[in-house]
Short mmCIF file of C-alpha atoms in Angstrom, two decimals:
data_model
loop_
_atom_site.label_atom_id
_atom_site.label_comp_id
_atom_site.label_asym_id
_atom_site.label_seq_id
_atom_site.Cartn_x
_atom_site.Cartn_y
_atom_site.Cartn_z
CA MET A 138 -19.37 -47.32 -44.62
CA TRP A 139 -21.24 -44.09 -45.36
CA LEU A 140 -21.45 -43.40 -41.62
CA LEU A 141 -17.67 -43.77 -41.25
CA ARG A 142 -17.08 -41.34 -44.13
CA PHE A 143 -19.51 -38.85 -42.60
CA LEU A 144 -17.77 -38.98 -39.23
CA SER A 145 -14.33 -38.60 -40.85
CA ALA A 146 -15.51 -35.53 -42.76
CA LEU A 147 -17.00 -34.07 -39.57
CA ILE A 148 -13.77 -34.61 -37.64
CA LEU A 149 -11.76 -33.00 -40.44
CA ALA A 150 -14.07 -29.96 -40.44
CA VAL A 151 -13.68 -29.55 -36.68
CA MET A 152 -9.89 -29.80 -36.97
CA LEU A 153 -9.81 -27.22 -39.72
CA ALA A 154 -11.94 -24.89 -37.59
CA GLY A 155 -9.59 -25.44 -34.69
CA SER A 156 -6.61 -24.67 -36.89
CA ALA A 157 -8.22 -21.40 -37.92
CA PHE A 158 -8.94 -20.60 -34.29
CA ALA A 159 -5.36 -21.31 -33.25
CA GLN A 160 -3.78 -18.60 -35.38
CA THR A 161 -0.56 -17.60 -33.69
CA LEU A 162 0.39 -14.15 -32.52
CA PRO A 163 2.00 -11.95 -35.14
CA ALA A 164 5.78 -11.61 -34.96
CA GLU A 165 5.34 -7.89 -34.34
CA VAL A 166 4.44 -8.63 -30.73
CA ASP A 167 7.87 -10.13 -30.09
CA ILE A 168 9.46 -7.09 -31.70
CA ASP A 169 7.32 -4.74 -29.57
CA VAL A 170 8.33 -6.50 -26.36
CA GLU A 171 11.98 -6.54 -27.37
CA THR A 172 11.84 -2.84 -28.28
CA LEU A 173 10.13 -1.99 -25.02
CA THR A 174 12.72 -3.87 -22.98
CA ARG A 175 15.54 -2.16 -24.86
CA ASP A 176 13.96 1.28 -24.39
CA VAL A 177 13.60 0.76 -20.64
CA GLN A 178 17.25 -0.24 -20.35
CA SER A 179 18.16 2.81 -22.40
CA LEU A 180 16.31 5.01 -19.90
CA VAL A 181 18.28 3.44 -17.08
CA THR A 182 21.52 4.27 -18.87
CA ARG A 183 20.41 7.85 -19.55
CA PHE A 184 19.52 8.29 -15.89
CA GLN A 185 23.01 7.19 -14.82
CA ASP A 186 24.48 9.82 -17.14
CA ARG A 187 22.23 12.68 -15.92
CA LEU A 188 22.34 12.33 -12.14
CA ASP A 189 22.74 16.08 -11.62
CA ASP A 190 20.21 17.27 -14.21
CA GLU A 191 16.80 17.41 -12.52
CA ASP A 192 14.93 18.45 -15.65
CA ALA A 193 16.37 15.51 -17.55
CA MET A 194 15.45 13.14 -14.72
CA VAL A 195 11.86 14.42 -14.76
CA ALA A 196 11.66 13.73 -18.49
CA ILE A 197 13.13 10.24 -18.01
CA ALA A 198 10.61 9.52 -15.25
CA GLN A 199 7.76 10.55 -17.55
CA GLN A 200 9.08 8.29 -20.30
CA ALA A 201 9.39 5.42 -17.81
CA ALA A 202 5.75 5.91 -16.81
CA ALA A 203 4.77 5.86 -20.50
CA GLN A 204 6.73 2.62 -20.98
CA GLN A 205 4.83 1.09 -18.07
CA GLY A 206 1.55 2.02 -19.73
CA GLU A 207 2.69 0.48 -23.02
CA ALA A 208 3.72 -2.71 -21.22
CA ILE A 209 0.28 -2.97 -19.67
CA ALA A 210 -1.39 -2.52 -23.07
CA ILE A 211 0.70 -5.29 -24.62
CA GLY A 212 0.09 -7.45 -21.55
CA VAL A 213 -3.67 -7.12 -22.03
CA THR A 214 -3.36 -8.40 -25.62
CA LEU A 215 -1.19 -11.32 -24.53
CA THR A 216 -3.55 -12.21 -21.70
CA GLU A 217 -6.53 -12.33 -24.05
CA ARG A 218 -4.61 -14.53 -26.46
CA ILE A 219 -3.30 -16.95 -23.84
CA THR A 220 -6.84 -17.35 -22.51
CA ALA A 221 -7.99 -18.36 -25.98
CA VAL A 222 -5.05 -20.76 -26.33
CA ARG A 223 -5.83 -22.44 -23.02
CA THR A 224 -9.48 -22.77 -23.98
CA ARG A 225 -8.56 -24.46 -27.26
CA LEU A 226 -6.12 -26.81 -25.53
CA ASP A 227 -8.87 -27.81 -23.11
CA GLN A 228 -11.11 -28.55 -26.10
CA LEU A 229 -8.47 -30.72 -27.73
CA GLY A 230 -7.82 -32.59 -24.49
CA ALA A 231 -4.76 -34.61 -23.57
CA PRO A 232 -2.95 -36.69 -26.19
CA PRO A 233 -3.93 -40.37 -26.30
CA ALA A 234 -2.14 -42.55 -23.76
CA GLU A 235 0.04 -45.45 -24.70
CA GLY A 236 -2.06 -48.29 -26.05
CA GLU A 237 -4.97 -46.08 -27.10
CA ALA A 238 -5.96 -45.39 -30.67
CA PRO A 239 -3.80 -42.66 -32.23
CA GLU A 240 -5.39 -39.29 -32.89
CA PRO A 241 -5.34 -37.57 -36.30
CA GLU A 242 -2.07 -35.88 -37.16
CA LEU A 243 -3.79 -32.52 -37.60
CA VAL A 244 -4.95 -32.59 -33.97
CA THR A 245 -1.46 -33.47 -32.75
CA ALA A 246 0.08 -30.73 -34.86
CA GLU A 247 -2.41 -28.16 -33.58
CA ARG A 248 -1.85 -29.14 -29.95
CA ASN A 249 1.92 -28.89 -30.34
CA ALA A 250 1.59 -25.48 -32.01
CA LEU A 251 -0.68 -24.21 -29.24
CA GLN A 252 1.67 -25.47 -26.54
CA GLU A 253 4.59 -23.73 -28.21
CA GLU A 254 2.57 -20.53 -28.48
CA ARG A 255 1.57 -20.76 -24.82
CA ALA A 256 5.21 -21.06 -23.81
CA ARG A 257 6.06 -18.13 -26.07
CA ILE A 258 3.32 -15.95 -24.56
CA ASN A 259 4.38 -16.85 -21.01
CA LEU A 260 7.94 -15.82 -21.87
CA LEU A 261 6.74 -12.51 -23.31
CA ILE A 262 4.57 -11.83 -20.24
CA GLY A 263 7.59 -12.50 -18.03
CA GLN A 264 9.68 -10.07 -20.06
CA LEU A 265 6.93 -7.46 -19.82
CA GLU A 266 6.73 -7.86 -16.07
CA ASP A 267 10.51 -7.49 -15.77
CA ALA A 268 10.38 -4.35 -17.91
CA THR A 269 7.55 -2.94 -15.80
CA ILE A 270 9.46 -3.59 -12.58
CA THR A 271 12.61 -2.05 -14.04
CA ALA A 272 10.67 1.05 -15.11
CA GLY A 273 9.12 1.29 -11.64
CA ASP A 274 12.51 0.91 -9.95
CA LEU A 275 13.90 3.56 -12.28
CA THR A 276 11.13 5.95 -11.25
CA ASP A 277 11.93 5.28 -7.59
CA ASP A 278 15.66 5.82 -8.18
CA ILE A 279 14.94 9.11 -9.90
CA ALA A 280 12.75 10.20 -7.00
CA GLU A 281 15.50 9.27 -4.54
CA ARG A 282 18.14 11.16 -6.51
CA ARG A 283 15.89 14.20 -6.76
CA ARG A 284 15.40 14.00 -3.00
CA GLU A 285 19.18 14.06 -2.56
CA LEU A 286 19.45 17.11 -4.80
CA PHE A 287 16.61 18.69 -2.88
CA SER A 288 18.34 18.02 0.45
CA GLU A 289 21.36 19.93 -0.80
CA THR A 290 19.17 23.04 -1.20
CA LEU A 291 17.63 22.99 2.29
CA SER A 292 20.12 25.54 3.59
CA LYS A 293 18.73 28.15 1.22
CA ARG A 294 16.02 30.65 2.17
CA TYR A 295 12.64 30.40 0.42
CA ASP A 296 9.58 32.58 0.24
CA ILE A 297 6.93 30.95 2.45
CA SER A 298 4.33 31.85 -0.17
CA GLN A 299 5.62 28.79 -2.05
CA ALA A 300 3.77 26.70 0.53
CA PHE A 301 0.38 27.78 -0.80
CA GLY A 302 1.13 29.12 -4.25
CA GLU A 303 0.03 27.79 -7.60
CA GLN A 304 3.04 25.45 -7.75
CA PHE A 305 1.96 23.72 -4.52
CA PHE A 306 -1.45 22.76 -5.89
CA SER A 307 0.02 21.87 -9.27
CA ASP A 308 2.63 19.58 -7.70
CA PHE A 309 0.10 18.06 -5.32
CA ASN A 310 -2.29 17.20 -8.16
CA ASP A 311 0.61 15.83 -10.19
CA ARG A 312 1.77 13.54 -7.35
CA LEU A 313 -1.79 12.42 -6.71
CA ASP A 314 -2.18 11.61 -10.40
CA ARG A 315 1.09 9.66 -10.37
CA LEU A 316 -0.02 7.71 -7.32
CA THR A 317 -3.39 6.92 -8.89
CA ARG A 318 -1.84 5.82 -12.18
CA ARG A 319 0.71 3.63 -10.42
CA VAL A 320 -1.89 1.88 -8.28
CA ASN A 321 -4.33 1.51 -11.18
CA SER A 322 -1.64 0.10 -13.46
CA TRP A 323 -0.67 -2.43 -10.80
CA LEU A 324 -4.28 -3.46 -10.19
CA SER A 325 -5.04 -3.69 -13.91
CA PHE A 326 -1.91 -5.67 -14.76
CA THR A 327 -2.24 -7.98 -11.74
CA TRP A 328 -5.94 -8.61 -12.29
CA ARG A 329 -5.42 -9.51 -15.93
CA THR A 330 -2.29 -11.61 -15.55
CA LYS A 331 -2.45 -12.93 -11.97
CA GLN A 332 -6.13 -12.87 -11.13
CA THR A 333 -6.11 -16.19 -9.28
CA ALA A 334 -3.07 -15.24 -7.21
CA LEU A 335 -4.60 -11.85 -6.30
CA ILE A 336 -7.89 -13.41 -5.19
CA GLY A 337 -5.97 -16.03 -3.24
CA ALA A 338 -3.87 -13.38 -1.49
CA LEU A 339 -6.99 -11.39 -0.56
CA PHE A 340 -8.77 -14.49 0.74
CA VAL A 341 -5.80 -15.67 2.81
CA SER A 342 -5.29 -12.14 4.19
CA LEU A 343 -8.95 -11.94 5.21
CA PHE A 344 -8.70 -15.35 6.84
CA ALA A 345 -5.56 -14.21 8.72
CA ALA A 346 -7.30 -11.03 9.90
CA VAL A 347 -10.36 -12.90 11.18
CA GLY A 348 -8.13 -15.46 12.85
CA ALA A 349 -6.06 -12.73 14.49
CA VAL A 350 -9.15 -10.97 15.89
CA PHE A 351 -10.87 -14.02 17.32
CA GLY A 352 -7.65 -15.79 18.28
CA SER A 353 -6.31 -12.80 20.21
CA ARG A 354 -9.59 -12.34 22.04
CA LYS A 355 -9.66 -15.96 23.07
CA THR A 356 -5.97 -16.06 24.02
CA PHE A 357 -5.42 -12.64 25.59
CA GLY A 358 -8.93 -11.67 26.63
CA ALA A 359 -8.33 -12.40 30.32
CA TRP A 360 -5.12 -10.32 30.28
CA ILE A 361 -6.61 -7.14 28.86
CA GLU A 362 -10.22 -7.24 30.01
CA ARG A 363 -11.14 -4.35 32.30
CA ASP A 364 -13.92 -5.43 34.63
CA ARG A 365 -16.47 -2.63 34.93
CA ALA A 366 -17.90 -4.24 38.05
CA HIS A 367 -14.58 -3.83 39.86
CA GLU A 368 -15.19 -0.45 41.49
CA ALA A 369 -11.77 0.25 43.04
CA PRO A 370 -8.88 -1.69 41.45
CA THR A 371 -5.46 -0.86 42.82
CA TYR A 372 -3.19 1.41 40.82
CA PHE A 373 -0.82 -1.52 40.23
CA ALA A 374 -3.72 -3.55 38.81
CA ARG A 375 -4.75 -0.65 36.56
CA LEU A 376 -1.17 -0.16 35.40
CA THR A 377 -0.68 -3.87 34.69
CA VAL A 378 -3.92 -4.22 32.75
CA GLY A 379 -3.17 -1.01 30.86
CA PHE A 380 0.28 -2.33 29.91
CA TRP A 381 -1.08 -5.60 28.52
CA TYR A 382 -4.08 -3.79 27.01
CA THR A 383 -1.62 -1.76 24.94
CA LEU A 384 1.11 -4.29 24.25
CA LEU A 385 -0.70 -7.51 23.29
CA PRO A 386 -3.24 -6.19 20.75
CA THR A 387 -0.58 -3.92 19.26
CA PHE A 388 1.78 -6.85 18.82
CA VAL A 389 -1.00 -8.88 17.15
CA PHE A 390 -1.87 -5.97 14.82
CA TRP A 391 1.76 -5.42 13.86
CA ALA A 392 2.21 -9.14 13.22
CA LEU A 393 -0.95 -9.14 11.08
CA LEU A 394 0.39 -6.28 8.95
CA GLY A 395 3.63 -8.19 8.43
CA VAL A 396 1.77 -11.39 7.56
CA ILE A 397 -0.43 -9.60 5.01
CA TYR A 398 2.65 -8.05 3.41
CA LEU A 399 4.35 -11.47 3.19
CA ILE A 400 1.18 -13.09 1.81
CA PHE A 401 0.97 -10.66 -1.09
CA ASP A 402 4.71 -10.93 -1.66
CA ASN A 403 4.72 -14.75 -1.66
CA PHE A 404 1.72 -14.88 -3.98
CA GLY A 405 3.79 -12.81 -6.43
CA VAL A 406 1.30 -9.93 -6.69
CA LEU A 407 3.23 -7.29 -4.71
CA ARG A 408 5.16 -5.37 -7.36
CA GLY A 409 8.30 -3.54 -6.25
CA ASP A 410 6.96 -0.02 -6.70
CA ILE A 411 3.73 -0.89 -4.87
CA ALA A 412 5.69 -2.50 -2.04
CA GLU A 413 7.59 0.76 -1.59
CA LEU A 414 4.27 2.55 -1.17
CA ALA A 415 2.88 -0.10 1.16
CA VAL A 416 5.78 0.09 3.63
CA PRO A 417 5.16 3.68 4.85
CA LEU A 418 1.41 3.10 4.79
CA PHE A 419 1.66 -0.02 6.94
CA GLY A 420 4.17 1.74 9.19
CA GLY A 421 1.79 4.65 9.66
CA LEU A 422 -1.08 2.30 10.53
CA ALA A 423 1.15 0.50 13.03
CA ILE A 424 2.09 3.73 14.84
CA LEU A 425 -1.49 5.03 14.81
CA TYR A 426 -2.81 1.79 16.31
CA LEU A 427 -0.17 1.90 19.05
CA VAL A 428 -1.15 5.47 19.99
CA LEU A 429 -4.83 4.52 19.95
CA ARG A 430 -4.32 1.61 22.34
CA LEU A 431 -1.99 3.59 24.59
CA SER A 432 -4.40 6.53 24.77
CA ARG A 433 -7.31 4.26 25.64
CA ALA A 434 -5.19 2.55 28.29
CA VAL A 435 -4.19 5.84 29.93
CA PHE A 436 -7.39 7.85 29.66
CA ALA A 437 -9.85 4.90 29.73
CA PRO A 438 -12.60 7.18 28.39
CA TYR A 439 -15.39 4.67 28.94
CA VAL A 440 -14.03 2.71 31.95
CA ARG A 441 -13.46 5.32 34.65
CA ASN A 442 -12.45 2.92 37.42
CA TRP A 443 -9.49 1.71 35.32
CA ARG A 444 -8.20 5.19 34.39
CA LEU A 445 -4.47 5.76 35.00
CA ILE A 446 -4.68 9.53 35.63
CA ASN A 447 -6.93 11.38 38.06
CA ILE A 448 -9.28 13.29 35.72
CA GLY A 449 -13.01 13.28 35.08
CA ASN A 450 -14.96 11.38 32.42
CA ARG A 451 -15.56 14.32 30.10
CA SER A 452 -11.92 15.39 30.23
CA ALA A 453 -10.76 11.82 29.55
CA VAL A 454 -12.94 11.54 26.45
CA ILE A 455 -11.77 14.89 25.06
CA LEU A 456 -8.08 14.18 25.73
CA HIS A 457 -8.37 10.73 24.18
CA VAL A 458 -9.92 12.17 21.01
CA LEU A 459 -7.32 14.95 20.78
CA MET A 460 -4.48 12.48 21.27
CA VAL A 461 -5.75 10.30 18.41
CA VAL A 462 -6.31 13.35 16.19
CA MET A 463 -2.75 14.55 16.80
CA ALA A 464 -1.34 11.09 16.06
CA THR A 465 -3.39 10.93 12.85
CA ILE A 466 -2.03 14.31 11.72
CA VAL A 467 1.58 13.32 12.39
CA VAL A 468 1.23 9.91 10.75
CA ALA A 469 -0.52 11.37 7.70
CA ASP A 470 2.26 13.94 7.34
CA GLY A 471 4.88 11.19 7.52
CA VAL A 472 3.13 9.04 4.93
CA ILE A 473 2.60 11.98 2.55
CA ALA A 474 6.24 13.02 2.99
CA ARG A 475 7.40 9.51 2.09
CA PHE A 476 5.06 9.37 -0.89
CA ASN A 477 6.40 12.76 -1.97
CA ILE A 478 9.91 11.29 -2.00
CA ILE A 479 8.85 8.16 -3.86
CA LEU A 480 6.76 9.96 -6.48
CA GLY A 481 9.15 12.88 -6.96
CA THR A 482 10.26 15.39 -4.35
CA SER A 483 8.50 18.75 -4.48
CA LEU A 484 9.80 21.71 -2.50
CA PRO A 485 6.39 23.47 -2.28
CA ILE A 486 4.75 20.26 -0.99
CA THR A 487 7.50 19.78 1.59
CA ILE A 488 7.19 23.36 2.83
CA GLY A 489 3.38 23.38 2.76
CA MET A 490 2.87 20.04 4.52
CA SER A 491 5.46 20.84 7.20
CA LEU A 492 3.80 24.20 7.88
CA LEU A 493 0.29 22.76 7.98
CA THR A 494 1.33 19.87 10.22
CA SER A 495 3.17 22.15 12.64
CA ILE A 496 0.18 24.48 12.92
CA ALA A 497 -2.30 21.61 13.29
CA VAL A 498 -0.25 19.86 15.98
CA GLY A 499 0.26 23.17 17.77
CA LEU A 500 -3.48 23.82 17.80
CA VAL A 501 -4.16 20.32 19.16
CA LEU A 502 -1.61 20.85 21.94
CA ILE A 503 -3.24 24.19 22.80
CA ALA A 504 -6.65 22.49 22.86
CA MET A 505 -5.29 19.76 25.15
CA GLY A 506 -3.83 22.39 27.44
CA ARG A 507 -7.18 24.15 27.70
CA VAL A 508 -9.23 21.08 28.58
CA ARG A 509 -10.98 21.70 31.90
CA VAL A 510 -10.28 18.94 34.42
CA GLU A 511 -11.88 20.52 37.48
CA GLN A 512 -14.10 18.53 39.75
CA SER A 513 -17.56 17.96 38.34
CA GLY A 514 -20.16 16.22 40.48
CA ASP A 515 -18.67 13.04 41.85
CA GLU A 516 -15.66 13.15 39.52
CA PRO A 517 -12.27 13.35 41.23
CA ALA A 518 -10.48 16.68 41.55
CA PRO A 519 -7.34 17.09 39.44
CA ALA A 520 -3.91 16.76 40.99
CA SER A 521 -1.62 19.81 41.12
CA TRP A 522 0.64 18.38 38.41
CA THR A 523 -2.25 18.59 35.95
CA ARG A 524 -2.02 22.38 35.81
CA TRP A 525 1.71 22.20 35.13
CA VAL A 526 1.11 19.75 32.30
CA GLN A 527 -1.52 22.09 30.88
CA LEU A 528 0.90 25.02 30.93
CA ILE A 529 3.58 22.94 29.23
CA LEU A 530 1.11 21.89 26.52
CA LEU A 531 -0.02 25.47 25.96
CA PHE A 532 3.50 26.88 25.68
CA THR A 533 4.62 23.99 23.48
CA GLY A 534 1.68 24.47 21.11
CA VAL A 535 2.17 28.22 20.81
CA GLY A 536 5.92 27.84 20.42
CA LEU A 537 5.51 25.19 17.70
CA ILE A 538 3.24 27.47 15.67
CA LEU A 539 5.59 30.45 16.02
CA LEU A 540 8.63 28.38 15.09
CA ALA A 541 6.81 27.03 12.04
CA PHE A 542 6.66 30.54 10.60
#
C-alpha cells in the first residue's frame, strides 16, 4: 500500500511540474499580432492615397520594412514557445486507447491545453507570415510606382555628375542594405519557422542538380562530344556539333533553374519578395550560360579542329574570354537595374550604371576589334571578312562610348 501511495504522489508531482511548464502565451501576443496586421493594412491604404507623393511612399516603405522586422521578432518568440509545447506533448504521449486504463485527469487537461495552445500559435504564425508577405508586396508596389514616376521624368536633362556624386554612393549603399536586410529576414524567418522544409528544398535541389549533370552527360554526351583525335571534321560536322553543344546543355541548365524555383516554391519557403529577386537573377544566369556555351561552340578555344571560324588558337582564347566578360557586364547591369526597381528606383544609380555599362561594353568591343588574328606558325591565316568585322567592332565600341556621354 505504501508503494502505491508513493507512486501516486510521484505522478502528481510530475503532473504539477508539467502544468507549470505548460504556461500559455500571454494574451498580449495575440494583441501584438492583431495590431501588426492592422498596421500593415493601414500602410496599404495610405499607399493607395499617396500614389503621386514620392516622399510619402518612401516613408511608407520604411515603415513596411520596420513591420517586417517586428513580425520576425514575434515569430522568433512563437517558434521558441511552440518548440517547448511540442516537446511537452511528446513527453505526455498519446492519450490511452480504448480499453486501456484511463490516465489522470490532470494529464488529460494539460494535453488538451497544450494542443489548443499549439493550434493558437500556428494560427498566429500564419497571420504573421501573411502580414510579412503583405508588407513585402507593399514594398514592391511602392518601388514599381516610384519607377513609373521616375519614367515620367526621363525626358528631362540631368547633370551627368549625378552618376558619380555623393547621392549615387548613398543610394547604392541604401539599396544594398535593403537587399541584405530582405534576404537576411527571409533566411532568419524561414530557418526558424520552416527549417525542415528549407533543408528539404536544398537537398532536393542538390539532388536535381547532380542528376541533371550526370544524366545529361550520359544522355547527350555522344551528341556534343568533340573528338580531339578527329583532325579534319567537315564544316557541316563542326556546325552540327556546335549547335547541339550549345542547345542541349543550355536547355538542361534552364530546366534545372526552373525546377529549383518550383522546388522552393512547392516547399513553401520561397516568399513573394524573394521570388521577385530570384527571377532576374535566374534569368541573368540563364542568359550568361547560353552565351558561354555559344562562345565555346564558335571559338572552340581548346579544340582547334572543331572551331567554326578561321582564326588561331591565341585569338580564339582571347575572343572567347572577351565575349564572356561582355556578357557578364550586360547581365550584371540588367540584374542590378531590376533590383534597383524592386528595392526603390534611384535616378543616380540608373544614370551611373548605364554610363559604366556603356563604357565597359565599348571598351570590350574595342579590345575585340584589336585582337590580332594574323597567321602564327601553323595557325590558319584569317579570312578577309575578319578585318571588316574588326573595323565594325572598333567603330561600334568607340561610338557606344561617345553616345554614352
